[in-house]
Amino acid sequence: MLDKQEFLQKYRVEKRFEASGLVWEELEAIYDDYTSRQRQETLKGISAELNRLFSEEEIPGRHSVGYRIKNPEHLIEKIIRNATDGHNVEKYKRVDRKNYYKLITDLIGVRILVLTKEDWEGIHDFIMENFEDSGEHYINFRKEDYGYLDESEARWLVEPPVAYVRYGDSDIFKGMLETKYTHKDYRSQHYTVKFRNVYCEIQVRTLAEEVYGEFDHQVRYPYNKDNKFLKQYTSMLSKITVATDHILSLCMKLPEDILLKCDECYEEEIFPQFSVVPAKNKGQETRNWGTQNVLEACNINLERRMKE
C-alpha cells in the first residue's frame, strides 16, 4: 500500500494531484493490482518473450537490446502528471483499476541500440515484418476503448511509428516514419505495439543517444527541468551526442580508398598520445598528457598548415 503524503512529497506532485481530480483510493487500487503476483508474472513473461524476439533473431544494424517493466510508483506518478498536463489529459483522468492496462501504452519497454543513425532501417524492417501495421488497430481510431482488444495472439502496431528529431538533423527516414521536431534535444524512434494483450513501447537509439537520454532522464527529468545549470549542460551534452553520431556515420560510410587519401592528408599531423605528448622544440622529451598539451598540438598543426 502507498502512503499518500510520503508518495506525493517524494515525487513532488502534491499540487498536480489536487488539480487532477483523481481519487487516491483508486490510485492505490491500481497500484495493488499492478503489483499483484499474477499481473507481474504475466508482464515478466511477455517482456522476456519480446526481448528474445529482438535478441535472438538476426537483425541488421542491431547492437544490443534491453527491456524493463514499468516501476509501480512511476506508473502512479505518470497517471497524476498526465492527468494535469499534456495532450492526453482526458484519457488519464478516466484511468481506474479496471482500465489502466488498456490506456497506458508503456507498461513494458524495449530499447534497441544501434551504432550509427543509419542502422535504424534494419530494425524498422524487422519490426514491420513482425508486427502488423494495417492501421485497423490504431488507438486513435478507437477512442472508446483506446484500441484495446482482448486478443492473446495480438502482434500489431497501435500507433504510427515516430522519429523524434532535432531541428537541423539530416532527414534519413525517407518518409517511412513520421518525424516530430523538438526543441528538447530528445532523439529516438518510437514504435508502440500490442503484444500478447499488452501495450509495449519499442525505442530505437544510437549508443550516443542512449548516453544522453539516460543522463537527461536520471539527472534532469522530471524534477529539475528548469534548473539553469542542468539545462546548460544537458544542451552541451546533446550537441556532443549529435557530433558523435555524425562522426560515426561519416567514418563508417567512407570507402577504403577515401580513408587512405585522408590518411595521407594527415600524415604529418601531430596527435597527442593517451599517456604522453611530445613537448614543442624539446626533441624526445615528453610530458604528462593534459588539455594544455592537446591545445599545443592543435596549434602546431595549424601553424604548419598556415605556412604551407
PDB file of C-alpha atoms in Angstrom:
ATOM      1  CA  MET A   1       0.000   0.000   0.000  1.00  0.00           C
ATOM      2  CA  LEU A   2       1.157   3.509  -0.796  1.00  0.00           C
ATOM      3  CA  ASP A   3       1.469   6.183   1.847  1.00  0.00           C
ATOM      4  CA  LYS A   4      -0.267   9.170   0.280  1.00  0.00           C
ATOM      5  CA  GLN A   5       1.672  12.021   1.880  1.00  0.00           C
ATOM      6  CA  GLU A   6       5.041  10.284   1.546  1.00  0.00           C
ATOM      7  CA  PHE A   7       4.406   9.468  -2.121  1.00  0.00           C
ATOM      8  CA  LEU A   8       3.193  12.931  -3.119  1.00  0.00           C
ATOM      9  CA  GLN A   9       6.177  14.585  -1.448  1.00  0.00           C
ATOM     10  CA  LYS A  10       8.685  12.088  -2.848  1.00  0.00           C
ATOM     11  CA  TYR A  11       7.581  12.752  -6.426  1.00  0.00           C
ATOM     12  CA  ARG A  12       6.716  16.429  -5.897  1.00  0.00           C
ATOM     13  CA  VAL A  13       3.199  16.053  -7.260  1.00  0.00           C
ATOM     14  CA  GLU A  14       1.082  17.416  -4.373  1.00  0.00           C
ATOM     15  CA  LYS A  15      -0.340  20.305  -6.409  1.00  0.00           C
ATOM     16  CA  ARG A  16      -0.783  18.189  -9.519  1.00  0.00           C
ATOM     17  CA  PHE A  17      -2.736  15.568  -7.579  1.00  0.00           C
ATOM     18  CA  GLU A  18      -5.043  18.227  -6.094  1.00  0.00           C
ATOM     19  CA  ALA A  19      -5.675  19.659  -9.587  1.00  0.00           C
ATOM     20  CA  SER A  20      -6.135  16.282 -11.285  1.00  0.00           C
ATOM     21  CA  GLY A  21      -9.493  15.311  -9.774  1.00  0.00           C
ATOM     22  CA  LEU A  22      -8.155  11.781  -9.272  1.00  0.00           C
ATOM     23  CA  VAL A  23      -9.208   9.759  -6.222  1.00  0.00           C
ATOM     24  CA  TRP A  24      -6.310   8.466  -4.107  1.00  0.00           C
ATOM     25  CA  GLU A  25      -8.118   5.239  -3.197  1.00  0.00           C
ATOM     26  CA  GLU A  26      -8.436   4.428  -6.908  1.00  0.00           C
ATOM     27  CA  LEU A  27      -4.730   5.059  -7.443  1.00  0.00           C
ATOM     28  CA  GLU A  28      -3.987   2.711  -4.541  1.00  0.00           C
ATOM     29  CA  ALA A  29      -6.202   0.073  -6.161  1.00  0.00           C
ATOM     30  CA  ILE A  30      -4.290   0.459  -9.444  1.00  0.00           C
ATOM     31  CA  TYR A  31      -1.006   0.082  -7.541  1.00  0.00           C
ATOM     32  CA  ASP A  32      -2.246  -3.048  -5.746  1.00  0.00           C
ATOM     33  CA  ASP A  33      -3.485  -4.663  -8.961  1.00  0.00           C
ATOM     34  CA  TYR A  34      -0.304  -3.778 -10.855  1.00  0.00           C
ATOM     35  CA  THR A  35       1.963  -5.186  -8.127  1.00  0.00           C
ATOM     36  CA  SER A  36      -0.075  -8.366  -7.704  1.00  0.00           C
ATOM     37  CA  ARG A  37       1.814 -11.586  -8.317  1.00  0.00           C
ATOM     38  CA  GLN A  38      -0.361 -12.616 -11.257  1.00  0.00           C
ATOM     39  CA  ARG A  39      -0.005  -9.267 -13.043  1.00  0.00           C
ATOM     40  CA  GLN A  40       3.754  -9.096 -12.534  1.00  0.00           C
ATOM     41  CA  GLU A  41       4.344 -12.682 -13.649  1.00  0.00           C
ATOM     42  CA  THR A  42       2.310 -12.016 -16.797  1.00  0.00           C
ATOM     43  CA  LEU A  43       4.308  -8.877 -17.603  1.00  0.00           C
ATOM     44  CA  LYS A  44       7.627 -10.616 -16.907  1.00  0.00           C
ATOM     45  CA  GLY A  45       6.740 -13.495 -19.216  1.00  0.00           C
ATOM     46  CA  ILE A  46       5.618 -11.207 -22.052  1.00  0.00           C
ATOM     47  CA  SER A  47       8.624  -8.878 -21.732  1.00  0.00           C
ATOM     48  CA  ALA A  48      11.033 -11.821 -21.737  1.00  0.00           C
ATOM     49  CA  GLU A  49       9.389 -13.216 -24.888  1.00  0.00           C
ATOM     50  CA  LEU A  50       9.564  -9.824 -26.584  1.00  0.00           C
ATOM     51  CA  ASN A  51      13.213  -9.481 -25.590  1.00  0.00           C
ATOM     52  CA  ARG A  52      14.017 -12.881 -27.084  1.00  0.00           C
ATOM     53  CA  LEU A  53      12.370 -11.859 -30.342  1.00  0.00           C
ATOM     54  CA  PHE A  54      14.706  -8.882 -30.726  1.00  0.00           C
ATOM     55  CA  SER A  55      17.790 -10.529 -29.209  1.00  0.00           C
ATOM     56  CA  GLU A  56      17.894 -13.964 -30.818  1.00  0.00           C
ATOM     57  CA  GLU A  57      16.825 -13.132 -34.360  1.00  0.00           C
ATOM     58  CA  GLU A  58      19.385 -11.819 -36.857  1.00  0.00           C
ATOM     59  CA  ILE A  59      18.612  -8.113 -37.237  1.00  0.00           C
ATOM     60  CA  PRO A  60      20.847  -5.913 -39.436  1.00  0.00           C
ATOM     61  CA  GLY A  61      22.228  -2.949 -37.523  1.00  0.00           C
ATOM     62  CA  ARG A  62      21.291  -4.160 -34.052  1.00  0.00           C
ATOM     63  CA  HIS A  63      23.957  -3.533 -31.412  1.00  0.00           C
ATOM     64  CA  SER A  64      22.159  -4.597 -28.212  1.00  0.00           C
ATOM     65  CA  VAL A  65      18.714  -4.960 -26.654  1.00  0.00           C
ATOM     66  CA  GLY A  66      17.336  -4.225 -23.187  1.00  0.00           C
ATOM     67  CA  TYR A  67      13.886  -4.240 -21.631  1.00  0.00           C
ATOM     68  CA  ARG A  68      12.069  -3.170 -18.481  1.00  0.00           C
ATOM     69  CA  ILE A  69       8.687  -3.445 -16.795  1.00  0.00           C
ATOM     70  CA  LYS A  70       7.374  -0.089 -15.606  1.00  0.00           C
ATOM     71  CA  ASN A  71       8.120   0.670 -11.962  1.00  0.00           C
ATOM     72  CA  PRO A  72       4.837   0.626  -9.937  1.00  0.00           C
ATOM     73  CA  GLU A  73       5.431   4.000  -8.299  1.00  0.00           C
ATOM     74  CA  HIS A  74       6.404   5.531 -11.630  1.00  0.00           C
ATOM     75  CA  LEU A  75       3.113   4.255 -13.035  1.00  0.00           C
ATOM     76  CA  ILE A  76       1.111   6.144 -10.395  1.00  0.00           C
ATOM     77  CA  GLU A  77       3.277   9.232 -10.810  1.00  0.00           C
ATOM     78  CA  LYS A  78       2.730   9.152 -14.592  1.00  0.00           C
ATOM     79  CA  ILE A  79      -1.043   8.971 -14.178  1.00  0.00           C
ATOM     80  CA  ILE A  80      -1.034  12.005 -11.872  1.00  0.00           C
ATOM     81  CA  ARG A  81       1.270  14.061 -14.084  1.00  0.00           C
ATOM     82  CA  ASN A  82      -0.556  13.281 -17.310  1.00  0.00           C
ATOM     83  CA  ALA A  83      -3.961  13.970 -15.772  1.00  0.00           C
ATOM     84  CA  THR A  84      -2.906  17.614 -15.399  1.00  0.00           C
ATOM     85  CA  ASP A  85      -0.646  18.237 -18.389  1.00  0.00           C
ATOM     86  CA  GLY A  86      -0.123  17.111 -21.985  1.00  0.00           C
ATOM     87  CA  HIS A  87      -2.323  16.171 -24.921  1.00  0.00           C
ATOM     88  CA  ASN A  88      -3.978  13.135 -23.250  1.00  0.00           C
ATOM     89  CA  VAL A  89      -5.321  14.771 -20.075  1.00  0.00           C
ATOM     90  CA  GLU A  90      -8.848  13.448 -20.527  1.00  0.00           C
ATOM     91  CA  LYS A  91      -7.612   9.906 -21.041  1.00  0.00           C
ATOM     92  CA  TYR A  92      -5.623   9.915 -17.816  1.00  0.00           C
ATOM     93  CA  LYS A  93      -8.467  11.499 -15.852  1.00  0.00           C
ATOM     94  CA  ARG A  94     -10.591   8.412 -16.559  1.00  0.00           C
ATOM     95  CA  VAL A  95      -7.934   5.849 -15.597  1.00  0.00           C
ATOM     96  CA  ASP A  96      -9.085   3.351 -12.961  1.00  0.00           C
ATOM     97  CA  ARG A  97      -8.229  -0.114 -11.657  1.00  0.00           C
ATOM     98  CA  LYS A  98     -10.249  -1.802 -14.430  1.00  0.00           C
ATOM     99  CA  ASN A  99      -8.850   0.007 -17.454  1.00  0.00           C
ATOM    100  CA  TYR A 100      -5.325   1.300 -16.690  1.00  0.00           C
ATOM    101  CA  TYR A 101      -3.663  -1.505 -18.647  1.00  0.00           C
ATOM    102  CA  LYS A 102      -5.882  -0.610 -21.623  1.00  0.00           C
ATOM    103  CA  LEU A 103      -4.920   3.071 -21.595  1.00  0.00           C
ATOM    104  CA  ILE A 104      -1.223   3.161 -20.699  1.00  0.00           C
ATOM    105  CA  THR A 105       0.992   2.089 -23.576  1.00  0.00           C
ATOM    106  CA  ASP A 106       4.422   1.649 -21.971  1.00  0.00           C
ATOM    107  CA  LEU A 107       3.933  -0.890 -19.174  1.00  0.00           C
ATOM    108  CA  ILE A 108       6.668  -2.812 -20.996  1.00  0.00           C
ATOM    109  CA  GLY A 109       9.528  -1.006 -22.679  1.00  0.00           C
ATOM    110  CA  VAL A 110      12.117  -2.409 -25.085  1.00  0.00           C
ATOM    111  CA  ARG A 111      15.176  -0.414 -26.119  1.00  0.00           C
ATOM    112  CA  ILE A 112      17.198  -1.399 -29.167  1.00  0.00           C
ATOM    113  CA  LEU A 113      20.581   0.268 -29.557  1.00  0.00           C
ATOM    114  CA  VAL A 114      22.410   0.796 -32.852  1.00  0.00           C
ATOM    115  CA  LEU A 115      25.876   2.149 -33.600  1.00  0.00           C
ATOM    116  CA  THR A 116      25.006   4.711 -36.283  1.00  0.00           C
ATOM    117  CA  LYS A 117      21.820   6.591 -37.118  1.00  0.00           C
ATOM    118  CA  GLU A 118      21.602   4.839 -40.493  1.00  0.00           C
ATOM    119  CA  ASP A 119      21.274   1.450 -38.753  1.00  0.00           C
ATOM    120  CA  TRP A 120      17.689   2.326 -37.793  1.00  0.00           C
ATOM    121  CA  GLU A 121      16.397   0.938 -41.081  1.00  0.00           C
ATOM    122  CA  GLY A 122      17.321  -2.686 -40.371  1.00  0.00           C
ATOM    123  CA  ILE A 123      15.441  -2.504 -37.066  1.00  0.00           C
ATOM    124  CA  HIS A 124      12.467  -0.822 -38.748  1.00  0.00           C
ATOM    125  CA  ASP A 125      12.239  -3.514 -41.417  1.00  0.00           C
ATOM    126  CA  PHE A 126      12.301  -6.244 -38.758  1.00  0.00           C
ATOM    127  CA  ILE A 127       9.527  -4.587 -36.730  1.00  0.00           C
ATOM    128  CA  MET A 128       7.386  -4.117 -39.841  1.00  0.00           C
ATOM    129  CA  GLU A 129       7.877  -7.789 -40.749  1.00  0.00           C
ATOM    130  CA  ASN A 130       6.857  -8.994 -37.292  1.00  0.00           C
ATOM    131  CA  PHE A 131       4.071  -6.578 -36.344  1.00  0.00           C
ATOM    132  CA  GLU A 132       1.017  -5.861 -38.479  1.00  0.00           C
ATOM    133  CA  ASP A 133       0.685  -2.189 -39.457  1.00  0.00           C
ATOM    134  CA  SER A 134      -2.684  -2.061 -41.178  1.00  0.00           C
ATOM    135  CA  GLY A 135      -3.940   0.893 -39.156  1.00  0.00           C
ATOM    136  CA  GLU A 136      -7.008  -1.123 -38.203  1.00  0.00           C
ATOM    137  CA  HIS A 137      -5.847  -1.379 -34.602  1.00  0.00           C
ATOM    138  CA  TYR A 138      -4.558   2.159 -34.178  1.00  0.00           C
ATOM    139  CA  ILE A 139      -5.607   3.619 -30.836  1.00  0.00           C
ATOM    140  CA  ASN A 140      -6.680   6.941 -32.353  1.00  0.00           C
ATOM    141  CA  PHE A 141      -9.304   5.162 -34.441  1.00  0.00           C
ATOM    142  CA  ARG A 142     -10.936   3.540 -31.405  1.00  0.00           C
ATOM    143  CA  LYS A 143     -11.468   6.275 -28.834  1.00  0.00           C
ATOM    144  CA  GLU A 144     -13.991   4.383 -26.732  1.00  0.00           C
ATOM    145  CA  ASP A 145     -11.624   1.675 -25.517  1.00  0.00           C
ATOM    146  CA  TYR A 146      -8.364   3.180 -26.874  1.00  0.00           C
ATOM    147  CA  GLY A 147      -7.772   0.262 -29.175  1.00  0.00           C
ATOM    148  CA  TYR A 148      -7.719  -2.458 -26.544  1.00  0.00           C
ATOM    149  CA  LEU A 149      -8.941  -5.797 -27.826  1.00  0.00           C
ATOM    150  CA  ASP A 150      -8.704  -8.966 -25.772  1.00  0.00           C
ATOM    151  CA  GLU A 151      -6.539 -10.908 -28.219  1.00  0.00           C
ATOM    152  CA  SER A 152      -3.904 -13.260 -26.807  1.00  0.00           C
ATOM    153  CA  GLU A 153      -2.121 -13.581 -30.162  1.00  0.00           C
ATOM    154  CA  ALA A 154      -2.026  -9.818 -30.792  1.00  0.00           C
ATOM    155  CA  ARG A 155       1.070  -8.622 -32.614  1.00  0.00           C
ATOM    156  CA  TRP A 156       0.362  -5.271 -34.236  1.00  0.00           C
ATOM    157  CA  LEU A 157       1.232  -1.578 -34.162  1.00  0.00           C
ATOM    158  CA  VAL A 158      -1.297   0.619 -32.373  1.00  0.00           C
ATOM    159  CA  GLU A 159       0.200   3.983 -33.374  1.00  0.00           C
ATOM    160  CA  PRO A 160       2.119   5.196 -36.431  1.00  0.00           C
ATOM    161  CA  PRO A 161       5.886   4.869 -35.804  1.00  0.00           C
ATOM    162  CA  VAL A 162       7.525   8.187 -34.976  1.00  0.00           C
ATOM    163  CA  ALA A 163      11.066   9.577 -35.198  1.00  0.00           C
ATOM    164  CA  TYR A 164      11.782  12.368 -32.717  1.00  0.00           C
ATOM    165  CA  VAL A 165      14.463  14.614 -34.220  1.00  0.00           C
ATOM    166  CA  ARG A 166      16.156  17.947 -33.594  1.00  0.00           C
ATOM    167  CA  TYR A 167      15.946  20.884 -35.950  1.00  0.00           C
ATOM    168  CA  GLY A 168      18.948  20.650 -38.265  1.00  0.00           C
ATOM    169  CA  ASP A 169      19.134  16.828 -38.231  1.00  0.00           C
ATOM    170  CA  SER A 170      19.548  15.030 -41.548  1.00  0.00           C
ATOM    171  CA  ASP A 171      16.324  13.532 -42.885  1.00  0.00           C
ATOM    172  CA  ILE A 172      17.300   9.868 -43.102  1.00  0.00           C
ATOM    173  CA  PHE A 173      13.860   8.328 -42.580  1.00  0.00           C
ATOM    174  CA  LYS A 174      12.718   8.538 -46.221  1.00  0.00           C
ATOM    175  CA  GLY A 175       9.096   9.200 -45.308  1.00  0.00           C
ATOM    176  CA  MET A 176       8.856   5.757 -43.677  1.00  0.00           C
ATOM    177  CA  LEU A 177       8.414   7.288 -40.218  1.00  0.00           C
ATOM    178  CA  GLU A 178       6.521  10.369 -39.126  1.00  0.00           C
ATOM    179  CA  THR A 179       9.071  12.923 -37.923  1.00  0.00           C
ATOM    180  CA  LYS A 180       8.389  15.147 -34.935  1.00  0.00           C
ATOM    181  CA  TYR A 181      10.750  18.037 -34.328  1.00  0.00           C
ATOM    182  CA  THR A 182      11.564  19.061 -30.789  1.00  0.00           C
ATOM    183  CA  HIS A 183      13.482  21.818 -29.021  1.00  0.00           C
ATOM    184  CA  LYS A 184      14.126  19.462 -26.099  1.00  0.00           C
ATOM    185  CA  ASP A 185      17.183  17.760 -27.682  1.00  0.00           C
ATOM    186  CA  TYR A 186      15.487  14.337 -27.494  1.00  0.00           C
ATOM    187  CA  ARG A 187      16.220  11.980 -30.404  1.00  0.00           C
ATOM    188  CA  SER A 188      14.821   8.466 -30.769  1.00  0.00           C
ATOM    189  CA  GLN A 189      12.476   6.322 -32.854  1.00  0.00           C
ATOM    190  CA  HIS A 190       9.299   5.036 -31.185  1.00  0.00           C
ATOM    191  CA  TYR A 191       7.066   2.092 -32.053  1.00  0.00           C
ATOM    192  CA  THR A 192       4.000   1.356 -29.889  1.00  0.00           C
ATOM    193  CA  VAL A 193       2.819  -2.229 -30.302  1.00  0.00           C
ATOM    194  CA  LYS A 194       0.294  -4.645 -28.880  1.00  0.00           C
ATOM    195  CA  PHE A 195       1.975  -7.928 -27.989  1.00  0.00           C
ATOM    196  CA  ARG A 196       0.200 -10.760 -26.180  1.00  0.00           C
ATOM    197  CA  ASN A 197      -2.540  -8.418 -24.932  1.00  0.00           C
ATOM    198  CA  VAL A 198      -0.135  -5.824 -23.506  1.00  0.00           C
ATOM    199  CA  TYR A 199       0.888  -2.476 -24.979  1.00  0.00           C
ATOM    200  CA  CYS A 200       4.643  -2.120 -25.301  1.00  0.00           C
ATOM    201  CA  GLU A 201       6.879   0.754 -26.339  1.00  0.00           C
ATOM    202  CA  ILE A 202       9.903  -0.016 -28.520  1.00  0.00           C
ATOM    203  CA  GLN A 203      12.594   2.651 -28.700  1.00  0.00           C
ATOM    204  CA  VAL A 204      15.478   2.670 -31.182  1.00  0.00           C
ATOM    205  CA  ARG A 205      18.502   4.838 -30.346  1.00  0.00           C
ATOM    206  CA  THR A 206      22.180   5.132 -31.115  1.00  0.00           C
ATOM    207  CA  LEU A 207      24.666   4.397 -28.351  1.00  0.00           C
ATOM    208  CA  ALA A 208      25.413   8.110 -28.111  1.00  0.00           C
ATOM    209  CA  GLU A 209      21.718   8.974 -27.822  1.00  0.00           C
ATOM    210  CA  GLU A 210      21.390   6.402 -25.060  1.00  0.00           C
ATOM    211  CA  VAL A 211      24.087   8.150 -23.001  1.00  0.00           C
ATOM    212  CA  TYR A 212      22.335  11.496 -23.426  1.00  0.00           C
ATOM    213  CA  GLY A 213      18.872  10.019 -22.765  1.00  0.00           C
ATOM    214  CA  GLU A 214      19.926   8.280 -19.557  1.00  0.00           C
ATOM    215  CA  PHE A 215      21.684  11.397 -18.271  1.00  0.00           C
ATOM    216  CA  ASP A 216      18.725  13.632 -19.058  1.00  0.00           C
ATOM    217  CA  HIS A 217      16.176  11.212 -17.605  1.00  0.00           C
ATOM    218  CA  GLN A 218      18.039  10.435 -14.380  1.00  0.00           C
ATOM    219  CA  VAL A 219      19.535  13.853 -13.631  1.00  0.00           C
ATOM    220  CA  ARG A 220      17.190  16.474 -15.094  1.00  0.00           C
ATOM    221  CA  TYR A 221      13.786  14.915 -15.824  1.00  0.00           C
ATOM    222  CA  PRO A 222      11.233  15.402 -14.404  1.00  0.00           C
ATOM    223  CA  TYR A 223      12.179  17.303 -11.238  1.00  0.00           C
ATOM    224  CA  ASN A 224      14.959  19.575 -12.458  1.00  0.00           C
ATOM    225  CA  LYS A 225      13.669  20.570 -15.901  1.00  0.00           C
ATOM    226  CA  ASP A 226      14.025  24.279 -15.085  1.00  0.00           C
ATOM    227  CA  ASN A 227      17.422  24.066 -13.381  1.00  0.00           C
ATOM    228  CA  LYS A 228      19.546  26.564 -15.353  1.00  0.00           C
ATOM    229  CA  PHE A 229      22.808  24.743 -14.603  1.00  0.00           C
ATOM    230  CA  LEU A 230      21.458  21.388 -15.810  1.00  0.00           C
ATOM    231  CA  LYS A 231      19.755  22.934 -18.842  1.00  0.00           C
ATOM    232  CA  GLN A 232      23.109  24.357 -19.921  1.00  0.00           C
ATOM    233  CA  TYR A 233      24.985  21.087 -19.539  1.00  0.00           C
ATOM    234  CA  THR A 234      22.296  18.836 -20.999  1.00  0.00           C
ATOM    235  CA  SER A 235      22.267  21.158 -24.018  1.00  0.00           C
ATOM    236  CA  MET A 236      26.059  20.811 -24.321  1.00  0.00           C
ATOM    237  CA  LEU A 237      25.803  17.027 -23.991  1.00  0.00           C
ATOM    238  CA  SER A 238      23.132  16.951 -26.687  1.00  0.00           C
ATOM    239  CA  LYS A 239      25.428  18.801 -29.100  1.00  0.00           C
ATOM    240  CA  ILE A 240      28.219  16.325 -28.302  1.00  0.00           C
ATOM    241  CA  THR A 241      25.768  13.477 -28.964  1.00  0.00           C
ATOM    242  CA  VAL A 242      24.864  14.878 -32.384  1.00  0.00           C
ATOM    243  CA  ALA A 243      28.546  15.395 -33.240  1.00  0.00           C
ATOM    244  CA  THR A 244      29.392  11.841 -32.139  1.00  0.00           C
ATOM    245  CA  ASP A 245      26.650  10.394 -34.337  1.00  0.00           C
ATOM    246  CA  HIS A 246      27.794  12.466 -37.322  1.00  0.00           C
ATOM    247  CA  ILE A 247      31.424  11.348 -36.894  1.00  0.00           C
ATOM    248  CA  LEU A 248      30.436   7.688 -36.598  1.00  0.00           C
ATOM    249  CA  SER A 249      28.146   7.857 -39.620  1.00  0.00           C
ATOM    250  CA  LEU A 250      30.744   9.604 -41.774  1.00  0.00           C
ATOM    251  CA  CYS A 251      33.650   7.337 -40.866  1.00  0.00           C
ATOM    252  CA  MET A 252      31.594   4.151 -41.214  1.00  0.00           C
ATOM    253  CA  LYS A 253      30.397   5.150 -44.700  1.00  0.00           C
ATOM    254  CA  LEU A 254      33.753   6.200 -46.179  1.00  0.00           C
ATOM    255  CA  PRO A 255      35.171   3.664 -48.670  1.00  0.00           C
ATOM    256  CA  GLU A 256      38.699   2.340 -48.185  1.00  0.00           C
ATOM    257  CA  ASP A 257      40.269   4.424 -50.963  1.00  0.00           C
ATOM    258  CA  ILE A 258      38.913   7.638 -49.415  1.00  0.00           C
ATOM    259  CA  LEU A 259      40.187   6.596 -45.990  1.00  0.00           C
ATOM    260  CA  LEU A 260      43.656   6.131 -47.492  1.00  0.00           C
ATOM    261  CA  LYS A 261      43.501   9.610 -49.045  1.00  0.00           C
ATOM    262  CA  CYS A 262      42.501  11.065 -45.681  1.00  0.00           C
ATOM    263  CA  ASP A 263      45.378   9.229 -44.041  1.00  0.00           C
ATOM    264  CA  GLU A 264      47.820  10.849 -46.487  1.00  0.00           C
ATOM    265  CA  CYS A 265      46.428  14.309 -45.721  1.00  0.00           C
ATOM    266  CA  TYR A 266      47.065  13.809 -42.025  1.00  0.00           C
ATOM    267  CA  GLU A 267      50.430  12.093 -42.388  1.00  0.00           C
ATOM    268  CA  GLU A 268      52.427  14.960 -40.835  1.00  0.00           C
ATOM    269  CA  GLU A 269      49.857  15.891 -38.186  1.00  0.00           C
ATOM    270  CA  ILE A 270      50.750  15.691 -34.505  1.00  0.00           C
ATOM    271  CA  PHE A 271      48.289  13.691 -32.433  1.00  0.00           C
ATOM    272  CA  PRO A 272      48.730  13.592 -28.640  1.00  0.00           C
ATOM    273  CA  GLN A 273      49.091  10.091 -27.268  1.00  0.00           C
ATOM    274  CA  PHE A 274      46.993   8.957 -24.338  1.00  0.00           C
ATOM    275  CA  SER A 275      49.859   8.953 -21.819  1.00  0.00           C
ATOM    276  CA  VAL A 276      52.498  11.351 -23.196  1.00  0.00           C
ATOM    277  CA  VAL A 277      52.798  14.165 -25.732  1.00  0.00           C
ATOM    278  CA  PRO A 278      55.994  15.410 -27.458  1.00  0.00           C
ATOM    279  CA  ALA A 279      56.942  18.786 -25.997  1.00  0.00           C
ATOM    280  CA  LYS A 280      57.391  21.572 -28.548  1.00  0.00           C
ATOM    281  CA  ASN A 281      61.055  22.195 -29.517  1.00  0.00           C
ATOM    282  CA  LYS A 282      62.415  19.738 -26.920  1.00  0.00           C
ATOM    283  CA  GLY A 283      63.417  16.749 -29.005  1.00  0.00           C
ATOM    284  CA  GLN A 284      62.349  13.461 -27.481  1.00  0.00           C
ATOM    285  CA  GLU A 285      61.422  14.966 -24.145  1.00  0.00           C
ATOM    286  CA  THR A 286      57.871  14.097 -23.057  1.00  0.00           C
ATOM    287  CA  ARG A 287      55.394  15.486 -20.590  1.00  0.00           C
ATOM    288  CA  ASN A 288      52.190  14.172 -18.987  1.00  0.00           C
ATOM    289  CA  TRP A 289      49.046  14.172 -21.101  1.00  0.00           C
ATOM    290  CA  GLY A 290      46.689  17.051 -20.439  1.00  0.00           C
ATOM    291  CA  THR A 291      44.392  19.606 -22.043  1.00  0.00           C
ATOM    292  CA  GLN A 292      47.205  22.116 -22.499  1.00  0.00           C
ATOM    293  CA  ASN A 293      49.273  19.583 -24.436  1.00  0.00           C
ATOM    294  CA  VAL A 294      46.341  18.860 -26.745  1.00  0.00           C
ATOM    295  CA  LEU A 295      45.943  22.575 -27.423  1.00  0.00           C
ATOM    296  CA  GLU A 296      49.666  22.896 -28.168  1.00  0.00           C
ATOM    297  CA  ALA A 297      49.487  20.026 -30.643  1.00  0.00           C
ATOM    298  CA  CYS A 298      46.489  21.653 -32.352  1.00  0.00           C
ATOM    299  CA  ASN A 299      48.391  24.947 -32.593  1.00  0.00           C
ATOM    300  CA  ILE A 300      51.421  23.237 -34.127  1.00  0.00           C
ATOM    301  CA  ASN A 301      49.201  21.570 -36.747  1.00  0.00           C
ATOM    302  CA  LEU A 302      47.516  24.891 -37.502  1.00  0.00           C
ATOM    303  CA  GLU A 303      50.809  26.789 -37.808  1.00  0.00           C
ATOM    304  CA  ARG A 304      52.190  24.176 -40.187  1.00  0.00           C
ATOM    305  CA  ARG A 305      49.127  24.320 -42.422  1.00  0.00           C
ATOM    306  CA  MET A 306      49.225  28.131 -42.492  1.00  0.00           C
ATOM    307  CA  LYS A 307      52.871  28.109 -43.569  1.00  0.00           C
ATOM    308  CA  GLU A 308      52.016  25.730 -46.392  1.00  0.00           C
TER     309      GLU A 308
END
